[in-house]
Amino acid sequence: MWLTGSSIGKKLVMAITGACLVLFVTFHAVMNGVALFWPNAYNIICEFLGANWYALIASMGLAALFVIHILYAVWLTVQNRRARGVDRYAVNTRPKQVEWASKNMLVLGVVIVAFLGVHLIQFWAKMQLAEIMHQPYVAECGREIDPANGMAFIYMAFSQWYTPVIYIIGFVALWFHLNHGFWSMLQSTGWNNDIWLPRLKKIGCWWTTIVVGLFIAQAIVFTVQAHCPDKCKAAMATECCEKAAATCCDDAAPCCKGEASCCENE
């Protein structure tokens, strides 16, 4: 089959799946922007995108695109290395046109996959998967958190010091990966002339910089908000924080720690 038997076919599959993933990443950045300004609206979106049949179909389709993209990336990398054979070790200089991201797309992809694993554990497993399993997440204070309460899970995740660190590293890798992949996927579909290729590189750079810049800004704001008791109370429910504060600071929900009333009964 042409899509699997030729290098051009494999690159076309990479381009199509990559384009779909770029659109999803852009949608995700916009959705997170809703959480910054309209928390209640964000929770409504989370409920809409819960374990409903259409959301599950979309999730499975997205997962399939991601897996296909990874498999074809590894396939192409192995194929290229086999084609070059031992000669690849004799290369001392590379053309200036060969970008750093182009030479390290697989490595960048591995970093992104590791970052995605953390993201899925912190959010998808506690939200859509929990709704599918009918096992809502139980906070440290003993209160069950509605899987659709996306704001609560955002504040829980970003109350941990390592979350913004992991996310920013993942976003930087995503920038390099998307910046190269954006124009590369269009080049694979025939937009590779001397006029359009420079334009596509500029468009790709602007697009990825805006999207990734939004992600990084959101991570910083969420981290600040996660350490604000009032914000956390609104997300986790007042009774949860009050119950935690009535016991001990160390047993309080993560978002409630640091509140003045927390240690009154110690």
mmCIF file of C-alpha atoms in Angstrom:
data_model
loop_
_atom_site.group_PDB
_atom_site.id
_atom_site.type_symbol
_atom_site.label_atom_id
_atom_site.label_comp_id
_atom_site.label_asym_id
_atom_site.label_seq_id
_atom_site.Cartn_x
_atom_site.Cartn_y
_atom_site.Cartn_z
ATOM 1 C CA MET A 1 0.000 0.000 0.000
ATOM 2 C CA TRP A 2 1.306 3.445 -0.961
ATOM 3 C CA LEU A 3 0.709 5.013 2.496
ATOM 4 C CA THR A 4 2.820 2.341 4.174
ATOM 5 C CA GLY A 5 5.146 1.200 1.398
ATOM 6 C CA SER A 6 6.752 4.487 0.427
ATOM 7 C CA SER A 7 8.547 7.234 2.312
ATOM 8 C CA ILE A 8 6.301 9.889 0.762
ATOM 9 C CA GLY A 9 3.188 7.987 1.865
ATOM 10 C CA LYS A 10 4.470 7.735 5.431
ATOM 11 C CA LYS A 11 5.269 11.459 5.473
ATOM 12 C CA LEU A 12 1.755 12.201 4.220
ATOM 13 C CA VAL A 13 0.266 10.181 7.091
ATOM 14 C CA MET A 14 2.529 12.082 9.481
ATOM 15 C CA ALA A 15 1.347 15.368 7.954
ATOM 16 C CA ILE A 16 -2.362 14.534 8.222
ATOM 17 C CA THR A 17 -2.182 13.236 11.786
ATOM 18 C CA GLY A 18 0.097 16.123 12.751
ATOM 19 C CA ALA A 19 -2.351 18.684 11.356
ATOM 20 C CA CYS A 20 -5.173 17.177 13.419
ATOM 21 C CA LEU A 21 -3.026 17.245 16.551
ATOM 22 C CA VAL A 22 -2.051 20.888 15.912
ATOM 23 C CA LEU A 23 -5.741 21.794 15.741
ATOM 24 C CA PHE A 24 -6.401 19.923 18.992
ATOM 25 C CA VAL A 25 -3.512 21.634 20.787
ATOM 26 C CA THR A 26 -4.842 25.005 19.615
ATOM 27 C CA PHE A 27 -8.331 24.124 20.887
ATOM 28 C CA HIS A 28 -6.844 23.027 24.220
ATOM 29 C CA ALA A 29 -5.037 26.363 24.626
ATOM 30 C CA VAL A 30 -8.278 28.265 23.961
ATOM 31 C CA MET A 31 -10.197 26.015 26.369
ATOM 32 C CA ASN A 32 -7.649 26.655 29.103
ATOM 33 C CA GLY A 33 -8.060 30.357 28.429
ATOM 34 C CA VAL A 34 -11.715 29.982 29.375
ATOM 35 C CA ALA A 35 -10.580 28.597 32.743
ATOM 36 C CA LEU A 36 -8.591 31.772 33.386
ATOM 37 C CA PHE A 37 -11.467 34.179 32.877
ATOM 38 C CA TRP A 38 -14.670 32.134 33.273
ATOM 39 C CA PRO A 39 -14.119 29.215 35.690
ATOM 40 C CA ASN A 40 -17.800 28.258 35.750
ATOM 41 C CA ALA A 41 -17.909 28.176 31.951
ATOM 42 C CA TYR A 42 -14.813 25.949 31.984
ATOM 43 C CA ASN A 43 -16.565 23.465 34.278
ATOM 44 C CA ILE A 44 -19.567 23.478 31.946
ATOM 45 C CA ILE A 45 -17.251 22.614 29.050
ATOM 46 C CA CYS A 46 -15.681 19.830 31.144
ATOM 47 C CA GLU A 47 -19.138 18.421 31.837
ATOM 48 C CA PHE A 48 -19.997 18.604 28.128
ATOM 49 C CA LEU A 49 -16.740 16.807 27.297
ATOM 50 C CA GLY A 50 -17.166 14.161 29.996
ATOM 51 C CA ALA A 51 -17.976 10.497 29.417
ATOM 52 C CA ASN A 52 -20.676 11.264 26.860
ATOM 53 C CA TRP A 53 -20.719 9.100 23.726
ATOM 54 C CA TYR A 54 -19.548 11.905 21.448
ATOM 55 C CA ALA A 55 -16.713 12.869 23.793
ATOM 56 C CA LEU A 56 -15.609 9.232 24.083
ATOM 57 C CA ILE A 57 -15.581 8.832 20.300
ATOM 58 C CA ALA A 58 -13.543 12.039 19.992
ATOM 59 C CA SER A 59 -11.122 10.842 22.702
ATOM 60 C CA MET A 60 -10.614 7.484 21.001
ATOM 61 C CA GLY A 61 -10.109 9.205 17.651
ATOM 62 C CA LEU A 62 -7.571 11.588 19.172
ATOM 63 C CA ALA A 63 -5.743 8.706 20.840
ATOM 64 C CA ALA A 64 -5.659 6.826 17.520
ATOM 65 C CA LEU A 65 -4.212 9.873 15.737
ATOM 66 C CA PHE A 66 -1.562 10.254 18.429
ATOM 67 C CA VAL A 67 -0.553 6.569 18.318
ATOM 68 C CA ILE A 68 -0.417 6.550 14.497
ATOM 69 C CA HIS A 69 1.692 9.720 14.529
ATOM 70 C CA ILE A 70 4.166 8.173 16.985
ATOM 71 C CA LEU A 71 4.370 4.830 15.159
ATOM 72 C CA TYR A 72 4.992 6.468 11.804
ATOM 73 C CA ALA A 73 7.587 8.796 13.329
ATOM 74 C CA VAL A 74 9.534 5.833 14.725
ATOM 75 C CA TRP A 75 9.038 3.940 11.458
ATOM 76 C CA LEU A 76 10.437 6.785 9.367
ATOM 77 C CA THR A 77 13.358 7.310 11.753
ATOM 78 C CA VAL A 78 14.350 3.630 11.631
ATOM 79 C CA GLN A 79 13.908 3.574 7.850
ATOM 80 C CA ASN A 80 16.101 6.638 7.364
ATOM 81 C CA ARG A 81 18.855 5.283 9.594
ATOM 82 C CA ARG A 82 18.833 1.951 7.769
ATOM 83 C CA ALA A 83 18.993 3.763 4.425
ATOM 84 C CA ARG A 84 22.040 5.794 5.504
ATOM 85 C CA GLY A 85 23.714 2.813 7.124
ATOM 86 C CA VAL A 86 27.182 3.395 8.540
ATOM 87 C CA ASP A 87 27.614 6.484 6.369
ATOM 88 C CA ARG A 88 25.673 8.564 8.855
ATOM 89 C CA TYR A 89 28.576 8.326 11.284
ATOM 90 C CA ALA A 90 30.941 9.848 8.720
ATOM 91 C CA VAL A 91 29.025 13.111 8.512
ATOM 92 C CA ASN A 92 31.038 15.847 10.198
ATOM 93 C CA THR A 93 29.116 18.864 8.945
ATOM 94 C CA ARG A 94 25.472 19.449 8.188
ATOM 95 C CA PRO A 95 23.830 21.935 5.839
ATOM 96 C CA LYS A 96 22.633 25.118 7.505
ATOM 97 C CA GLN A 97 19.138 24.295 6.270
ATOM 98 C CA VAL A 98 19.016 21.299 8.631
ATOM 99 C CA GLU A 99 17.506 22.715 11.813
ATOM 100 C CA TRP A 100 18.141 21.478 15.330
ATOM 101 C CA ALA A 101 14.482 20.528 15.769
ATOM 102 C CA SER A 102 14.587 18.543 12.518
ATOM 103 C CA LYS A 103 17.488 16.450 13.836
ATOM 104 C CA ASN A 104 15.857 15.890 17.220
ATOM 105 C CA MET A 105 12.159 15.449 16.429
ATOM 106 C CA LEU A 106 12.101 11.955 17.909
ATOM 107 C CA VAL A 107 13.786 13.099 21.138
ATOM 108 C CA LEU A 108 11.387 16.023 21.400
ATOM 109 C CA GLY A 109 8.522 13.603 20.810
ATOM 110 C CA VAL A 110 9.702 11.397 23.696
ATOM 111 C CA VAL A 111 9.764 14.429 26.045
ATOM 112 C CA ILE A 112 6.257 15.391 24.915
ATOM 113 C CA VAL A 113 4.967 11.840 25.469
ATOM 114 C CA ALA A 114 6.413 11.833 29.013
ATOM 115 C CA PHE A 115 4.791 15.209 29.680
ATOM 116 C CA LEU A 116 1.503 13.923 28.244
ATOM 117 C CA GLY A 117 1.651 10.953 30.632
ATOM 118 C CA VAL A 118 1.811 13.314 33.614
ATOM 119 C CA HIS A 119 -1.021 15.400 32.168
ATOM 120 C CA LEU A 120 -3.253 12.337 31.678
ATOM 121 C CA ILE A 121 -2.639 11.157 35.245
ATOM 122 C CA GLN A 122 -3.435 14.569 36.701
ATOM 123 C CA PHE A 123 -6.546 15.262 34.642
ATOM 124 C CA TRP A 124 -7.926 12.609 32.280
ATOM 125 C CA ALA A 125 -7.617 9.774 34.812
ATOM 126 C CA LYS A 126 -9.429 11.834 37.469
ATOM 127 C CA MET A 127 -12.075 13.223 35.118
ATOM 128 C CA GLN A 128 -13.233 11.281 32.063
ATOM 129 C CA LEU A 129 -11.793 7.921 33.172
ATOM 130 C CA ALA A 130 -13.213 8.369 36.678
ATOM 131 C CA GLU A 131 -16.622 9.105 35.162
ATOM 132 C CA ILE A 132 -16.393 6.003 32.987
ATOM 133 C CA MET A 133 -15.416 3.858 35.996
ATOM 134 C CA HIS A 134 -18.038 5.544 38.222
ATOM 135 C CA GLN A 135 -15.302 6.181 40.778
ATOM 136 C CA PRO A 136 -15.058 9.917 41.516
ATOM 137 C CA TYR A 137 -11.808 11.241 42.901
ATOM 138 C CA VAL A 138 -11.726 11.506 46.693
ATOM 139 C CA ALA A 139 -9.829 14.533 48.042
ATOM 140 C CA GLU A 140 -7.574 14.386 51.094
ATOM 141 C CA CYS A 141 -10.361 15.883 53.164
ATOM 142 C CA GLY A 142 -12.562 12.896 52.311
ATOM 143 C CA ARG A 143 -14.942 14.716 49.983
ATOM 144 C CA GLU A 144 -15.695 13.295 46.542
ATOM 145 C CA ILE A 145 -14.911 15.716 43.727
ATOM 146 C CA ASP A 146 -17.190 15.789 40.711
ATOM 147 C CA PRO A 147 -15.247 14.645 37.608
ATOM 148 C CA ALA A 148 -16.655 17.678 35.778
ATOM 149 C CA ASN A 149 -15.104 20.072 38.324
ATOM 150 C CA GLY A 150 -12.130 20.866 36.128
ATOM 151 C CA MET A 151 -11.098 23.918 38.148
ATOM 152 C CA ALA A 152 -10.636 21.801 41.262
ATOM 153 C CA PHE A 153 -8.272 19.456 39.455
ATOM 154 C CA ILE A 154 -6.357 22.390 37.968
ATOM 155 C CA TYR A 155 -5.732 23.866 41.418
ATOM 156 C CA MET A 156 -4.886 20.463 42.887
ATOM 157 C CA ALA A 157 -2.316 19.799 40.160
ATOM 158 C CA PHE A 158 -0.689 23.230 40.214
ATOM 159 C CA SER A 159 -0.504 23.320 43.991
ATOM 160 C CA GLN A 160 2.396 20.854 43.582
ATOM 161 C CA TRP A 161 5.760 22.546 42.983
ATOM 162 C CA TYR A 162 6.823 20.087 40.290
ATOM 163 C CA THR A 163 3.766 20.567 38.058
ATOM 164 C CA PRO A 164 4.712 23.956 36.536
ATOM 165 C CA VAL A 165 8.312 22.746 36.109
ATOM 166 C CA ILE A 166 7.251 19.631 34.189
ATOM 167 C CA TYR A 167 4.693 21.551 32.167
ATOM 168 C CA ILE A 168 7.049 24.337 31.101
ATOM 169 C CA ILE A 169 9.693 21.794 30.032
ATOM 170 C CA GLY A 170 6.988 19.967 28.082
ATOM 171 C CA PHE A 171 5.773 23.203 26.492
ATOM 172 C CA VAL A 172 9.290 24.175 25.379
ATOM 173 C CA ALA A 173 9.697 20.752 23.726
ATOM 174 C CA LEU A 174 6.250 21.192 22.186
ATOM 175 C CA TRP A 175 7.296 24.554 20.721
ATOM 176 C CA PHE A 176 10.289 23.064 18.927
ATOM 177 C CA HIS A 177 8.277 20.058 17.767
ATOM 178 C CA LEU A 178 5.343 22.104 16.467
ATOM 179 C CA ASN A 179 7.489 24.848 14.971
ATOM 180 C CA HIS A 180 9.282 22.368 12.741
ATOM 181 C CA GLY A 181 6.304 20.061 12.236
ATOM 182 C CA PHE A 182 3.945 22.865 11.161
ATOM 183 C CA TRP A 183 5.757 23.792 7.949
ATOM 184 C CA SER A 184 7.190 20.303 7.470
ATOM 185 C CA MET A 185 3.713 18.756 7.206
ATOM 186 C CA LEU A 186 2.742 21.353 4.581
ATOM 187 C CA GLN A 187 5.978 20.751 2.738
ATOM 188 C CA SER A 188 5.094 17.057 2.596
ATOM 189 C CA THR A 189 1.843 17.914 0.854
ATOM 190 C CA GLY A 190 3.580 19.916 -1.882
ATOM 191 C CA TRP A 191 3.981 23.445 -0.448
ATOM 192 C CA ASN A 192 7.743 23.339 -0.863
ATOM 193 C CA ASN A 193 8.579 26.029 -3.391
ATOM 194 C CA ASP A 194 10.990 28.884 -2.662
ATOM 195 C CA ILE A 195 8.168 31.405 -2.253
ATOM 196 C CA TRP A 196 5.846 29.558 0.104
ATOM 197 C CA LEU A 197 8.297 27.616 2.265
ATOM 198 C CA PRO A 198 9.761 30.738 3.970
ATOM 199 C CA ARG A 199 6.225 32.038 4.491
ATOM 200 C CA LEU A 200 5.092 28.764 6.024
ATOM 201 C CA LYS A 201 8.068 28.816 8.387
ATOM 202 C CA LYS A 202 7.119 32.290 9.594
ATOM 203 C CA ILE A 203 3.432 31.371 9.962
ATOM 204 C CA GLY A 204 4.392 28.206 11.845
ATOM 205 C CA CYS A 205 6.714 30.130 14.154
ATOM 206 C CA TRP A 206 4.044 32.727 14.979
ATOM 207 C CA TRP A 207 1.324 30.109 15.423
ATOM 208 C CA THR A 208 3.329 27.870 17.741
ATOM 209 C CA THR A 209 4.737 30.803 19.701
ATOM 210 C CA ILE A 210 1.253 32.156 20.407
ATOM 211 C CA VAL A 211 -0.188 28.747 21.347
ATOM 212 C CA VAL A 212 2.750 27.657 23.514
ATOM 213 C CA GLY A 213 3.021 31.151 24.997
ATOM 214 C CA LEU A 214 -0.612 30.863 26.086
ATOM 215 C CA PHE A 215 0.088 27.474 27.680
ATOM 216 C CA ILE A 216 3.079 28.791 29.634
ATOM 217 C CA ALA A 217 1.177 31.893 30.773
ATOM 218 C CA GLN A 218 -1.724 29.704 31.877
ATOM 219 C CA ALA A 219 0.608 27.403 33.831
ATOM 220 C CA ILE A 220 2.074 30.390 35.678
ATOM 221 C CA VAL A 221 -1.329 31.910 36.477
ATOM 222 C CA PHE A 222 -2.765 28.555 37.588
ATOM 223 C CA THR A 223 0.234 28.039 39.888
ATOM 224 C CA VAL A 224 -0.331 31.443 41.509
ATOM 225 C CA GLN A 225 -4.071 30.819 41.844
ATOM 226 C CA ALA A 226 -3.503 27.336 43.266
ATOM 227 C CA HIS A 227 -1.791 28.915 46.266
ATOM 228 C CA CYS A 228 -4.634 31.337 46.872
ATOM 229 C CA PRO A 229 -7.042 29.857 49.476
ATOM 230 C CA ASP A 230 -10.039 31.830 48.234
ATOM 231 C CA LYS A 231 -9.644 30.512 44.705
ATOM 232 C CA CYS A 232 -9.270 26.982 45.977
ATOM 233 C CA LYS A 233 -12.272 27.248 48.253
ATOM 234 C CA ALA A 234 -14.440 28.212 45.326
ATOM 235 C CA ALA A 235 -13.224 25.209 43.347
ATOM 236 C CA MET A 236 -13.020 22.569 46.076
ATOM 237 C CA ALA A 237 -16.152 23.672 47.960
ATOM 238 C CA THR A 238 -16.042 25.568 51.257
ATOM 239 C CA GLU A 239 -17.107 22.618 53.390
ATOM 240 C CA CYS A 240 -14.148 20.597 52.133
ATOM 241 C CA CYS A 241 -11.645 23.192 53.264
ATOM 242 C CA GLU A 242 -13.457 23.754 56.546
ATOM 243 C CA LYS A 243 -13.401 20.030 57.287
ATOM 244 C CA ALA A 244 -9.689 19.879 56.469
ATOM 245 C CA ALA A 245 -8.933 22.932 58.584
ATOM 246 C CA ALA A 246 -10.789 21.410 61.531
ATOM 247 C CA THR A 247 -8.362 18.486 61.581
ATOM 248 C CA CYS A 248 -4.801 19.534 60.908
ATOM 249 C CA CYS A 249 -2.750 21.513 58.439
ATOM 250 C CA ASP A 250 -0.871 18.452 57.269
ATOM 251 C CA ASP A 251 -4.117 16.635 56.477
ATOM 252 C CA ALA A 252 -5.714 19.550 54.681
ATOM 253 C CA ALA A 253 -6.487 19.460 51.005
ATOM 254 C CA PRO A 254 -3.488 20.791 49.007
ATOM 255 C CA CYS A 255 -5.289 23.959 47.955
ATOM 256 C CA CYS A 256 -6.277 24.762 51.536
ATOM 257 C CA LYS A 257 -2.776 24.575 52.997
ATOM 258 C CA GLY A 258 -1.345 27.887 53.964
ATOM 259 C CA GLU A 259 -4.684 29.298 55.102
ATOM 260 C CA ALA A 260 -4.431 31.120 58.423
ATOM 261 C CA SER A 261 -7.392 29.262 59.960
ATOM 262 C CA CYS A 262 -5.857 25.923 59.088
ATOM 263 C CA CYS A 263 -3.571 25.739 62.079
ATOM 264 C CA GLU A 264 -5.874 27.207 64.681
ATOM 265 C CA ASN A 265 -6.660 23.807 66.206
ATOM 266 C CA GLU A 266 -3.094 22.499 66.291
#
